């Protein structure tokens, strides 16, 4: 009998591991369970299908079960849900939803990639049909049907995180009047409030109503009740963040850590022999804060899944951790962040200097030159870069990758000023905004020594 790798979860955390393991271990039997109807899909693309930029949901599917079967010899079973894990018997109880039957499947190696669950606070009316989440392709399909049926004039997005903002853009593109309500002081609470305020302001410029510091207290048909009044709504889209979907693992006795995410080491091993995990269900190590954190991002899930698969396949790979990089776009507004915000730097015990510079994305005289604000945090005395945030227009946000690279390399702001970054008028001013910000930060560090 060949050894069996059983994978729970049919998206990157699970399937990147399954595919890598297959490449290295042709002898393994690999079975993957996915409770939904699709495997290897891009949830990240959902806002762009709902908004109409991408023409259909099928474009978001990278690999279907027949592709896994024919090209990878992976038995990917959709609408098959893992209901319970028995670590002593090394079996999983599986519910086959299509055929209404339950069976047990043994495993030699188990890999868990169950992803995240959207937060659903206990608010009256949360389950009404006009209140929708946006997590799976099923959700996306439902929203698309609603868009096609028409009448989505008043759309309320609850939550000011990147998913809420991307969905706000989607409904603006569909011609809706969109209101974003968040109980945070500004949208994008993963930025410092001063940078978040720029995003709130930018959204208002895109004709989106933004109501910050306002909690939603209930839903009734066609109405959103907030603590400051009522809003009419044909549709409510929830973007309230996610929690690790780790209950199945935890109930089986797999240890969990920060925010109940599955505890893993750098090779994606859980503390249980032969049990691995990757993606939104598990922890990550933060290289700047130097501690375990919970980050739910596709970039991380793909990398962790790959690392787990290499190791399961007998190779050696580690996931060195995250530096906290994320990027998003809202209409013509672009946002990027990496490393620590001021609040996070304080919590991690750093003392820092901070600079914020205004510049342009292209040479000032070149058509399309747009504003960009770059904020840097550098450690006092050493000058080591601790974090960066960018808010601007087209061409702004991807500059965050230079700063993420600098963070990963442990560079000081002085080191960054010496980087040989590219320049031509259509792409940047002769002093790129990153270099201007680094130079200012280096001067500030020098002055404070
Ligand atoms: C609208 C939206 C936009 C996003 N945009 C971005 C972006 O721009 N950039 C970025 O980096 N990230 C983005 N993300 C996040 C990214 O999609 C996730 O981080 C990534 O999908 C995580 O992969 P995963 O495999 O860990 O989890 P998931 O993609 O959630 O996959 C987990 C799978 O496991 C299945 N499952 C769960 N429990 C069981 C069970 N018991 N049995 C069988 N199957 C089970 C689920 O059905 C699911 O298909 C976005 C997410 C959303 C929702």
CSV table of C-alpha atoms and ligand atoms in Angstrom, one decimal:
chain,number,residue,atom,x,y,z
A,1,UNK,CA,0.0,0.0,0.0
A,2,UNK,CA,1.4,3.5,-0.9
A,3,UNK,CA,1.6,6.0,1.9
A,4,UNK,CA,-1.3,8.4,1.8
A,5,UNK,CA,-1.1,12.2,2.1
A,6,UNK,CA,-4.5,13.6,3.0
A,7,UNK,CA,-5.0,17.3,2.4
A,8,UNK,CA,-7.8,19.3,3.9
A,9,UNK,CA,-8.6,22.5,1.9
A,10,UNK,CA,-8.6,23.0,-1.8
A,11,UNK,CA,-7.0,26.4,-2.2
A,12,UNK,CA,-3.3,27.5,-2.0
A,13,UNK,CA,-2.6,26.6,1.6
A,14,UNK,CA,-3.7,23.0,0.8
A,15,UNK,CA,-3.1,22.5,-2.9
A,16,UNK,CA,0.3,24.2,-3.2
A,17,UNK,CA,1.5,21.6,-0.7
A,18,UNK,CA,-0.2,18.8,-2.5
A,19,UNK,CA,1.4,19.8,-5.9
A,20,UNK,CA,4.9,20.2,-4.4
A,21,UNK,CA,4.6,16.9,-2.6
A,22,UNK,CA,3.6,15.2,-5.8
A,23,UNK,CA,6.6,16.5,-7.7
A,24,UNK,CA,9.0,15.1,-5.1
A,25,UNK,CA,7.1,11.9,-4.2
A,26,UNK,CA,5.6,10.2,-7.2
A,27,UNK,CA,4.9,7.2,-5.0
A,28,UNK,CA,2.5,9.0,-2.6
A,29,UNK,CA,-1.3,8.6,-2.9
A,30,UNK,CA,-2.7,12.1,-2.5
A,31,UNK,CA,-6.3,12.8,-1.7
A,32,UNK,CA,-7.5,16.4,-1.2
A,33,UNK,CA,-10.8,17.3,0.4
A,34,UNK,CA,-12.6,20.6,-0.4
A,35,UNK,CA,-16.0,21.4,1.1
A,36,UNK,CA,-16.8,23.9,-1.6
A,37,UNK,CA,-17.4,23.5,-5.4
A,38,UNK,CA,-14.1,24.8,-6.6
A,39,UNK,CA,-10.3,24.1,-6.1
A,40,UNK,CA,-7.4,26.5,-6.5
A,41,UNK,CA,-9.3,29.6,-7.1
A,42,UNK,CA,-8.3,33.2,-6.6
A,43,UNK,CA,-10.5,34.8,-3.9
A,44,UNK,CA,-8.3,37.9,-4.5
A,45,UNK,CA,-10.0,38.4,-7.9
A,46,UNK,CA,-13.6,38.4,-6.5
A,47,UNK,CA,-13.9,42.2,-6.3
A,48,UNK,CA,-12.8,42.5,-9.9
A,49,UNK,CA,-15.4,40.0,-11.2
A,50,UNK,CA,-18.1,41.6,-9.1
A,51,UNK,CA,-17.1,45.1,-10.4
A,52,UNK,CA,-16.9,43.8,-14.0
A,53,UNK,CA,-13.2,44.4,-14.7
A,54,UNK,CA,-12.7,40.6,-15.0
A,55,UNK,CA,-15.4,38.9,-17.2
A,56,UNK,CA,-16.3,35.8,-15.2
A,57,UNK,CA,-15.7,33.7,-12.2
A,58,UNK,CA,-14.2,30.9,-14.3
A,59,UNK,CA,-11.2,33.1,-15.0
A,60,UNK,CA,-10.3,32.9,-11.3
A,61,UNK,CA,-9.9,29.2,-11.3
A,62,UNK,CA,-6.3,28.1,-11.7
A,63,UNK,CA,-6.7,24.3,-11.5
A,64,UNK,CA,-9.9,22.3,-11.4
A,65,UNK,CA,-10.2,18.7,-10.0
A,66,UNK,CA,-9.8,17.1,-13.5
A,67,UNK,CA,-6.5,19.0,-13.9
A,68,UNK,CA,-5.3,17.8,-10.5
A,69,UNK,CA,-6.3,14.3,-11.5
A,70,UNK,CA,-4.8,14.2,-15.0
A,71,UNK,CA,-1.7,16.3,-14.5
A,72,UNK,CA,-0.8,15.7,-10.9
A,73,UNK,CA,-2.4,12.4,-10.0
A,74,UNK,CA,-4.1,14.2,-7.1
A,75,UNK,CA,-7.6,12.9,-6.2
A,76,UNK,CA,-9.3,16.3,-5.4
A,77,UNK,CA,-12.7,15.7,-4.0
A,78,UNK,CA,-15.0,18.8,-4.0
A,79,UNK,CA,-18.1,19.0,-1.8
A,80,UNK,CA,-16.3,16.7,0.5
A,81,UNK,CA,-15.9,18.2,4.0
A,82,UNK,CA,-13.6,17.0,6.7
A,83,UNK,CA,-15.8,16.8,9.8
A,84,UNK,CA,-13.4,15.4,12.4
A,85,UNK,CA,-9.8,14.3,12.7
A,86,UNK,CA,-8.8,11.3,14.9
A,87,UNK,CA,-5.1,11.6,15.4
A,88,UNK,CA,-4.7,8.3,17.3
A,89,UNK,CA,-6.5,6.3,14.6
A,90,UNK,CA,-5.0,8.5,11.9
A,91,UNK,CA,-8.3,8.9,10.2
A,92,UNK,CA,-10.6,11.7,9.1
A,93,UNK,CA,-14.4,11.6,9.0
A,94,UNK,CA,-15.6,12.9,5.7
A,95,UNK,CA,-19.0,14.2,4.7
A,96,UNK,CA,-19.7,13.8,0.9
A,97,UNK,CA,-22.3,16.5,0.6
A,98,UNK,CA,-23.3,15.6,-3.0
A,99,UNK,CA,-24.2,12.1,-2.1
A,100,UNK,CA,-25.3,12.7,1.5
A,101,UNK,CA,-23.0,10.1,2.9
A,102,UNK,CA,-20.2,10.0,5.5
A,103,UNK,CA,-17.1,7.8,5.4
A,104,UNK,CA,-13.7,7.5,7.1
A,105,UNK,CA,-10.4,8.0,5.3
A,106,UNK,CA,-7.0,7.0,6.7
A,107,UNK,CA,-3.8,9.0,6.4
A,108,UNK,CA,-0.1,8.6,6.9
A,109,UNK,CA,0.5,12.3,6.5
A,110,UNK,CA,-2.1,15.0,7.1
A,111,UNK,CA,-1.8,18.5,5.7
A,112,UNK,CA,-4.3,21.2,6.9
A,113,UNK,CA,-5.1,24.2,4.7
A,114,UNK,CA,-8.6,25.1,6.0
A,115,UNK,CA,-8.1,28.8,5.5
A,116,UNK,CA,-10.0,31.5,7.5
A,117,UNK,CA,-13.5,32.3,8.5
A,118,UNK,CA,-15.0,35.7,8.1
A,119,UNK,CA,-15.8,37.5,11.4
A,120,UNK,CA,-19.5,37.6,12.1
A,121,UNK,CA,-20.3,39.7,15.2
A,122,UNK,CA,-23.6,39.0,16.9
A,123,UNK,CA,-25.6,41.9,15.4
A,124,UNK,CA,-29.4,41.6,14.9
A,125,UNK,CA,-30.4,40.9,11.3
A,126,UNK,CA,-26.9,39.6,10.3
A,127,UNK,CA,-28.6,36.6,8.6
A,128,UNK,CA,-31.0,38.6,6.5
A,129,UNK,CA,-30.6,37.8,2.7
A,130,UNK,CA,-29.6,41.4,1.8
A,131,UNK,CA,-26.5,41.0,4.1
A,132,UNK,CA,-23.7,39.2,2.3
A,133,UNK,CA,-20.2,38.1,3.1
A,134,UNK,CA,-17.4,38.0,0.5
A,135,UNK,CA,-15.1,35.0,1.1
A,136,UNK,CA,-15.8,32.2,-1.4
A,137,UNK,CA,-16.7,31.9,-5.1
A,138,UNK,CA,-20.2,30.9,-3.9
A,139,UNK,CA,-20.4,34.4,-2.3
A,140,UNK,CA,-19.1,36.0,-5.4
A,141,UNK,CA,-21.5,34.1,-7.6
A,142,UNK,CA,-24.4,35.3,-5.4
A,143,UNK,CA,-23.3,38.9,-5.5
A,144,UNK,CA,-22.9,38.7,-9.3
A,145,UNK,CA,-26.5,37.4,-9.6
A,146,UNK,CA,-27.7,40.3,-7.5
A,147,UNK,CA,-25.8,42.8,-9.7
A,148,UNK,CA,-27.2,41.2,-12.8
A,149,UNK,CA,-30.8,41.3,-11.4
A,150,UNK,CA,-30.3,45.1,-11.0
A,151,UNK,CA,-31.7,47.4,-8.3
A,152,UNK,CA,-28.4,47.6,-6.4
A,153,UNK,CA,-28.6,51.4,-6.0
A,154,UNK,CA,-27.7,51.8,-2.4
A,155,UNK,CA,-24.8,49.6,-1.2
A,156,UNK,CA,-23.5,49.7,2.3
A,157,UNK,CA,-20.1,48.1,3.0
A,158,UNK,CA,-19.5,47.4,6.7
A,159,UNK,CA,-15.8,47.4,7.5
A,160,UNK,CA,-13.0,49.5,6.3
A,161,UNK,CA,-10.3,46.9,5.6
A,162,UNK,CA,-8.9,46.2,2.2
A,163,UNK,CA,-11.6,43.7,1.2
A,164,UNK,CA,-14.4,46.2,2.2
A,165,UNK,CA,-12.7,48.9,0.2
A,166,UNK,CA,-12.2,46.7,-2.9
A,167,UNK,CA,-15.9,45.7,-2.8
A,168,UNK,CA,-16.8,49.4,-2.5
A,169,UNK,CA,-14.9,50.0,-5.7
A,170,UNK,CA,-16.7,47.1,-7.3
A,171,UNK,CA,-20.1,48.6,-6.6
A,172,UNK,CA,-19.0,52.1,-7.6
A,173,UNK,CA,-18.0,50.6,-11.0
A,174,UNK,CA,-21.5,49.0,-11.2
A,175,UNK,CA,-23.0,52.5,-10.8
A,176,UNK,CA,-24.1,52.1,-7.2
A,177,UNK,CA,-24.1,54.7,-4.4
A,178,UNK,CA,-21.7,53.2,-1.9
A,179,UNK,CA,-21.4,54.0,1.8
A,180,UNK,CA,-18.6,52.5,3.9
A,181,UNK,CA,-19.2,52.3,7.6
A,182,UNK,CA,-16.5,51.4,10.1
A,183,UNK,CA,-16.2,51.7,13.8
A,184,UNK,CA,-12.4,52.5,13.4
A,185,UNK,CA,-11.3,56.1,13.5
A,186,UNK,CA,-10.3,55.8,9.8
A,187,UNK,CA,-10.6,53.2,7.1
A,188,UNK,CA,-7.6,50.8,6.6
A,189,UNK,CA,-6.8,50.3,10.3
A,190,UNK,CA,-3.7,48.4,9.2
A,191,UNK,CA,-2.2,51.9,8.5
A,192,UNK,CA,-1.4,54.7,10.9
A,193,UNK,CA,-4.5,56.9,11.4
A,194,UNK,CA,-2.9,59.8,9.6
A,195,UNK,CA,-2.4,57.7,6.5
A,196,UNK,CA,-5.8,56.0,6.9
A,197,UNK,CA,-7.3,59.5,6.9
A,198,UNK,CA,-5.8,60.1,3.5
A,199,UNK,CA,-7.5,57.0,2.2
A,200,UNK,CA,-10.8,58.1,3.8
A,201,UNK,CA,-10.4,61.5,2.1
A,202,UNK,CA,-9.4,59.9,-1.2
A,203,UNK,CA,-12.5,57.7,-1.2
A,204,UNK,CA,-14.8,60.7,-0.6
A,205,UNK,CA,-13.2,62.1,-3.7
A,206,UNK,CA,-14.4,59.0,-5.6
A,207,UNK,CA,-17.9,59.8,-4.5
A,208,UNK,CA,-18.0,57.1,-1.8
A,209,UNK,CA,-19.6,58.1,1.5
A,210,UNK,CA,-17.3,57.2,4.3
A,211,UNK,CA,-18.5,57.0,7.9
A,212,UNK,CA,-15.7,56.3,10.4
A,213,UNK,CA,-16.0,55.8,14.1
A,214,UNK,CA,-19.6,54.6,13.7
A,215,UNK,CA,-20.7,51.1,14.8
A,216,UNK,CA,-23.4,49.2,13.0
A,217,UNK,CA,-25.9,47.9,15.5
A,218,UNK,CA,-28.4,46.0,13.4
A,219,UNK,CA,-30.0,45.3,10.0
A,220,UNK,CA,-33.6,45.2,9.0
A,221,UNK,CA,-34.9,44.7,5.5
A,222,UNK,CA,-33.6,47.6,3.5
A,223,UNK,CA,-32.1,49.4,6.5
A,224,UNK,CA,-28.7,49.5,8.3
A,225,UNK,CA,-29.0,50.8,11.8
A,226,UNK,CA,-25.8,52.4,13.1
A,227,UNK,CA,-25.3,54.1,16.5
A,228,UNK,CA,-25.7,57.4,14.7
A,229,UNK,CA,-28.7,56.8,12.5
A,230,UNK,CA,-30.2,54.7,9.7
A,231,UNK,CA,-28.9,54.1,6.2
A,232,UNK,CA,-31.0,52.8,3.3
A,233,UNK,CA,-29.5,49.7,1.6
A,234,UNK,CA,-30.4,47.4,-1.2
A,235,UNK,CA,-27.4,45.3,-0.4
A,236,UNK,CA,-25.0,45.1,2.6
A,237,UNK,CA,-21.5,43.7,2.0
A,238,UNK,CA,-19.5,42.6,5.1
A,239,UNK,CA,-15.8,43.1,5.2
A,240,UNK,CA,-15.1,42.6,8.9
A,241,UNK,CA,-11.9,40.7,8.8
A,242,UNK,CA,-11.2,37.0,9.3
A,243,UNK,CA,-10.2,34.5,12.0
A,244,UNK,CA,-8.2,31.3,11.4
A,245,UNK,CA,-10.4,28.3,10.6
A,246,UNK,CA,-8.6,26.1,13.1
A,247,UNK,CA,-11.5,24.5,15.1
A,248,UNK,CA,-11.2,21.1,13.3
A,249,UNK,CA,-7.5,20.9,14.1
A,250,UNK,CA,-7.8,22.3,17.6
A,251,UNK,CA,-10.6,19.8,18.5
A,252,UNK,CA,-8.4,17.0,17.3
A,253,UNK,CA,-5.7,18.2,19.7
A,254,UNK,CA,-3.4,20.1,17.3
A,255,UNK,CA,-1.9,23.1,19.3
A,256,UNK,CA,-3.0,26.6,18.4
A,257,UNK,CA,-1.2,29.8,19.2
A,258,UNK,CA,-1.7,33.5,18.4
A,259,UNK,CA,-5.4,34.3,17.8
A,260,UNK,CA,-6.1,30.5,17.8
A,261,UNK,CA,-4.2,30.0,14.6
A,262,UNK,CA,-2.6,26.5,14.2
A,263,UNK,CA,0.9,26.6,15.7
A,264,UNK,CA,3.6,25.7,13.1
A,265,UNK,CA,7.4,25.8,13.0
A,266,UNK,CA,9.4,27.3,10.1
A,267,UNK,CA,9.0,24.1,8.1
A,268,UNK,CA,5.2,24.3,8.5
A,269,UNK,CA,5.1,21.3,10.9
A,270,UNK,CA,2.5,21.3,13.6
A,271,UNK,CA,3.6,19.9,17.0
A,272,UNK,CA,1.9,16.6,16.0
A,273,UNK,CA,4.1,14.2,14.2
A,274,UNK,CA,3.2,13.9,10.5
A,275,UNK,CA,0.7,16.7,10.6
A,276,UNK,CA,1.4,19.9,8.7
A,277,UNK,CA,-0.5,23.2,8.1
A,278,UNK,CA,-0.2,26.2,5.8
A,279,UNK,CA,-2.1,29.4,4.9
A,280,UNK,CA,-4.8,31.4,6.6
A,281,UNK,CA,-5.5,28.7,9.2
A,282,UNK,CA,-2.0,29.0,10.8
A,283,UNK,CA,0.5,31.4,12.3
A,284,UNK,CA,3.4,33.2,10.7
A,285,UNK,CA,6.6,34.6,12.1
A,286,UNK,CA,7.0,38.4,11.9
A,287,UNK,CA,10.6,39.1,11.1
A,288,UNK,CA,10.6,42.7,12.3
A,289,UNK,CA,8.4,42.3,15.4
A,290,UNK,CA,10.2,39.0,16.1
A,291,UNK,CA,7.2,37.1,17.2
A,292,UNK,CA,4.4,34.9,15.9
A,293,UNK,CA,1.5,36.8,14.3
A,294,UNK,CA,-1.6,36.0,12.3
A,295,UNK,CA,-1.6,37.2,8.7
A,296,UNK,CA,-4.3,36.0,6.2
A,297,UNK,CA,-2.9,36.7,2.8
A,298,UNK,CA,-2.7,34.8,-0.5
A,299,UNK,CA,1.0,35.6,-0.8
A,300,UNK,CA,1.7,33.9,2.5
A,301,UNK,CA,-0.6,30.9,1.9
A,302,UNK,CA,1.1,30.1,-1.4
A,303,UNK,CA,4.6,30.3,0.1
A,304,UNK,CA,3.7,28.3,3.2
A,305,UNK,CA,1.9,25.7,1.2
A,306,UNK,CA,4.9,25.3,-1.1
A,307,UNK,CA,7.3,25.0,1.9
A,308,UNK,CA,5.0,22.3,3.5
A,309,UNK,CA,4.9,20.4,0.2
A,310,UNK,CA,8.6,20.4,-0.3
A,311,UNK,CA,9.1,19.1,3.3
A,312,UNK,CA,6.3,16.5,3.0
A,313,UNK,CA,8.0,15.4,-0.2
A,314,UNK,CA,11.3,14.7,1.6
A,315,UNK,CA,13.0,18.0,0.7
A,316,UNK,CA,14.1,20.8,3.0
A,317,UNK,CA,12.5,24.2,3.0
A,318,UNK,CA,11.6,26.9,5.5
A,319,UNK,CA,9.3,29.9,5.6
A,320,UNK,CA,11.4,32.6,7.1
A,321,UNK,CA,8.4,34.8,7.9
A,322,UNK,CA,6.6,37.9,6.9
A,323,UNK,CA,7.5,41.6,7.2
A,324,UNK,CA,3.8,42.7,7.0
A,325,UNK,CA,3.6,43.7,3.3
A,326,UNK,CA,0.2,44.4,1.7
A,327,UNK,CA,-1.1,46.5,-1.1
A,328,UNK,CA,-4.5,47.5,-2.4
A,329,UNK,CA,-6.3,49.8,-4.8
A,330,UNK,CA,-9.5,51.7,-4.5
A,331,UNK,CA,-10.6,53.4,-7.8
A,332,UNK,CA,-7.5,55.5,-8.6
A,333,UNK,CA,-6.2,55.5,-5.1
A,334,UNK,CA,-3.3,53.1,-4.2
A,335,UNK,CA,-2.2,52.0,-0.8
A,336,UNK,CA,0.8,50.0,0.3
A,337,UNK,CA,2.3,49.1,3.7
A,338,UNK,CA,5.1,47.0,5.0
A,339,UNK,CA,6.8,46.4,8.4
A,340,UNK,CA,5.5,48.0,11.5
A,341,UNK,CA,3.1,50.9,12.0
A,342,UNK,CA,3.7,53.4,14.8
A,343,UNK,CA,1.4,51.4,17.1
A,344,UNK,CA,3.0,48.1,16.2
A,345,UNK,CA,6.5,49.5,16.6
A,346,UNK,CA,5.6,50.8,20.1
A,347,UNK,CA,4.1,47.4,21.0
A,348,UNK,CA,7.2,45.7,19.9
A,349,UNK,CA,9.3,48.0,22.2
A,350,UNK,CA,11.0,50.0,19.5
A,351,UNK,CA,11.9,53.7,19.7
A,352,UNK,CA,11.7,55.3,16.3
A,353,UNK,CA,11.8,58.4,14.2
A,354,UNK,CA,9.1,59.0,11.6
A,355,UNK,CA,9.1,61.1,8.4
A,356,UNK,CA,6.3,61.7,5.9
A,357,UNK,CA,7.1,63.2,2.4
A,358,UNK,CA,4.9,64.3,-0.4
A,359,UNK,CA,6.1,63.8,-3.9
A,360,UNK,CA,4.9,62.7,-7.4
A,361,UNK,CA,4.8,59.3,-9.1
A,362,UNK,CA,6.4,60.7,-12.3
A,363,UNK,CA,8.6,63.7,-13.1
A,364,UNK,CA,6.4,66.7,-12.2
A,365,UNK,CA,6.3,67.9,-15.9
A,366,UNK,CA,5.4,64.5,-17.3
A,367,UNK,CA,1.7,63.9,-18.1
A,368,UNK,CA,0.0,61.7,-15.4
A,369,UNK,CA,2.3,62.7,-12.6
A,370,UNK,CA,0.2,62.0,-9.5
A,371,UNK,CA,0.7,62.7,-5.8
A,372,UNK,CA,2.3,60.1,-3.6
A,373,UNK,CA,2.8,60.3,0.2
A,374,UNK,CA,5.5,58.1,1.7
A,375,UNK,CA,5.9,57.5,5.4
A,376,UNK,CA,8.9,55.8,7.0
A,377,UNK,CA,9.6,54.6,10.5
A,378,UNK,CA,13.3,54.1,11.4
A,379,UNK,CA,14.8,52.8,14.6
A,380,UNK,CA,16.3,55.6,16.7
A,381,UNK,CA,20.1,55.6,16.7
A,382,UNK,CA,20.6,52.5,14.5
A,383,UNK,CA,18.5,54.0,11.7
A,384,UNK,CA,17.2,50.6,10.7
A,385,UNK,CA,14.1,50.7,8.7
A,386,UNK,CA,11.1,49.5,10.7
A,387,UNK,CA,8.1,50.2,8.5
A,388,UNK,CA,6.7,52.1,5.5
A,389,UNK,CA,3.3,53.2,4.3
A,390,UNK,CA,2.4,54.7,0.9
A,391,UNK,CA,-0.8,56.4,-0.2
A,392,UNK,CA,-1.0,57.8,-3.7
A,393,UNK,CA,-2.4,57.5,-7.2
A,394,UNK,CA,-1.4,55.3,-10.1
A,395,UNK,CA,2.2,54.0,-9.9
A,396,UNK,CA,2.5,54.7,-6.1
A,397,UNK,CA,1.8,51.5,-4.3
A,398,UNK,CA,4.1,49.0,-5.9
A,399,UNK,CA,7.1,51.1,-4.6
A,400,UNK,CA,6.3,49.5,-1.3
A,401,UNK,CA,8.2,46.4,-2.6
A,402,UNK,CA,11.5,48.3,-2.6
A,403,UNK,CA,10.9,49.1,1.1
A,404,UNK,CA,9.8,45.5,1.9
A,405,UNK,CA,13.1,44.3,0.3
A,406,UNK,CA,15.0,46.8,2.4
A,407,UNK,CA,13.3,45.6,5.5
A,408,UNK,CA,14.0,42.0,4.7
A,409,UNK,CA,17.7,42.8,4.2
A,410,UNK,CA,17.8,44.7,7.5
A,411,UNK,CA,18.8,48.0,5.8
A,412,UNK,CA,19.1,51.3,7.4
A,413,UNK,CA,17.5,54.4,5.9
A,414,UNK,CA,21.0,55.6,5.1
A,415,UNK,CA,21.6,52.4,3.2
A,416,UNK,CA,18.4,53.0,1.2
A,417,UNK,CA,19.5,56.5,0.2
A,418,UNK,CA,22.4,54.8,-1.7
A,419,UNK,CA,20.2,52.4,-3.7
A,420,UNK,CA,20.7,52.6,-7.4
A,421,UNK,CA,17.0,52.9,-8.2
A,422,UNK,CA,15.8,53.5,-11.8
A,423,UNK,CA,14.8,56.8,-13.2
A,424,UNK,CA,13.1,58.1,-16.3
A,425,UNK,CA,10.5,60.9,-16.4
A,426,UNK,CA,7.5,58.6,-17.2
A,427,UNK,CA,8.3,56.4,-14.1
A,428,UNK,CA,9.6,58.7,-11.3
A,429,UNK,CA,11.1,62.1,-10.5
A,430,UNK,CA,14.9,62.0,-10.6
A,431,UNK,CA,14.8,61.5,-6.8
A,432,UNK,CA,12.3,58.6,-6.4
A,433,UNK,CA,9.8,59.2,-3.5
A,434,UNK,CA,11.4,56.3,-1.7
A,435,UNK,CA,14.8,57.9,-1.9
A,436,UNK,CA,13.5,61.3,-0.7
A,437,UNK,CA,11.8,59.7,2.3
A,438,UNK,CA,14.9,57.7,3.1
A,439,UNK,CA,17.1,60.8,2.9
A,440,UNK,CA,14.8,62.7,5.2
A,441,UNK,CA,14.7,59.9,7.7
A,442,UNK,CA,18.5,59.5,7.6
A,443,UNK,CA,18.8,63.3,8.4
A,444,UNK,CA,16.3,62.9,11.2
A,445,UNK,CA,18.3,60.0,12.7
A,446,UNK,CA,21.6,61.8,12.3
A,447,UNK,CA,20.1,64.9,14.1
A,448,UNK,CA,18.8,62.8,17.0
A,449,UNK,CA,22.1,60.9,17.7
B,1,LIG,C1,-12.3,39.2,-1.6
B,1,LIG,C2,-10.9,38.8,-1.2
B,1,LIG,C3,-9.8,39.5,-1.7
B,1,LIG,C4,-8.5,39.1,-1.4
B,1,LIG,N1,-7.5,39.8,-1.9
B,1,LIG,C5,-6.2,39.4,-1.6
B,1,LIG,C6,-5.1,40.1,-2.2
B,1,LIG,O1,-5.3,41.0,-3.0
B,1,LIG,N2,-3.9,39.7,-1.9
B,1,LIG,C7,-3.6,38.7,-1.0
B,1,LIG,O2,-2.5,38.4,-0.7
B,1,LIG,N3,-4.7,38.0,-0.4
B,1,LIG,C8,-5.9,38.4,-0.7
B,1,LIG,N4,-7.0,37.7,-0.2
B,1,LIG,C9,-6.7,36.6,0.8
B,1,LIG,C10,-6.4,35.3,0.1
B,1,LIG,O3,-7.5,35.0,-0.7
B,1,LIG,C11,-6.3,34.2,1.2
B,1,LIG,O4,-5.2,34.6,2.1
B,1,LIG,C12,-5.9,32.9,0.6
B,1,LIG,O5,-7.0,32.4,-0.2
B,1,LIG,C13,-5.7,31.9,1.7
B,1,LIG,O6,-5.5,30.6,1.2
B,1,LIG,P1,-5.8,29.3,2.1
B,1,LIG,O7,-5.7,28.2,1.2
B,1,LIG,O8,-5.1,29.4,3.3
B,1,LIG,O9,-7.3,29.5,2.5
B,1,LIG,P2,-8.6,29.6,1.6
B,1,LIG,O10,-8.4,30.2,0.3
B,1,LIG,O11,-9.7,30.1,2.4
B,1,LIG,O12,-8.9,28.0,1.3
B,1,LIG,C14,-9.3,27.2,2.3
B,1,LIG,C15,-10.2,26.1,1.7
B,1,LIG,O13,-10.4,25.1,2.6
B,1,LIG,C16,-11.8,24.7,2.5
B,1,LIG,N5,-12.1,24.1,3.8
B,1,LIG,C17,-12.2,24.6,5.0
B,1,LIG,N6,-12.6,23.8,5.9
B,1,LIG,C18,-12.7,22.6,5.3
B,1,LIG,C19,-13.1,21.3,5.7
B,1,LIG,N7,-13.3,21.0,7.0
B,1,LIG,N8,-13.1,20.3,4.8
B,1,LIG,C20,-12.8,20.5,3.5
B,1,LIG,N9,-12.5,21.7,3.0
B,1,LIG,C21,-12.4,22.8,3.9
B,1,LIG,C22,-12.5,26.0,2.2
B,1,LIG,O14,-13.7,25.7,1.6
B,1,LIG,C23,-11.5,26.7,1.3
B,1,LIG,O15,-11.8,26.4,-0.1
B,1,LIG,C24,-8.3,38.0,-0.5
B,1,LIG,C25,-9.4,37.3,0.1
B,1,LIG,C26,-10.7,37.7,-0.3
B,1,LIG,C27,-11.8,36.9,0.3
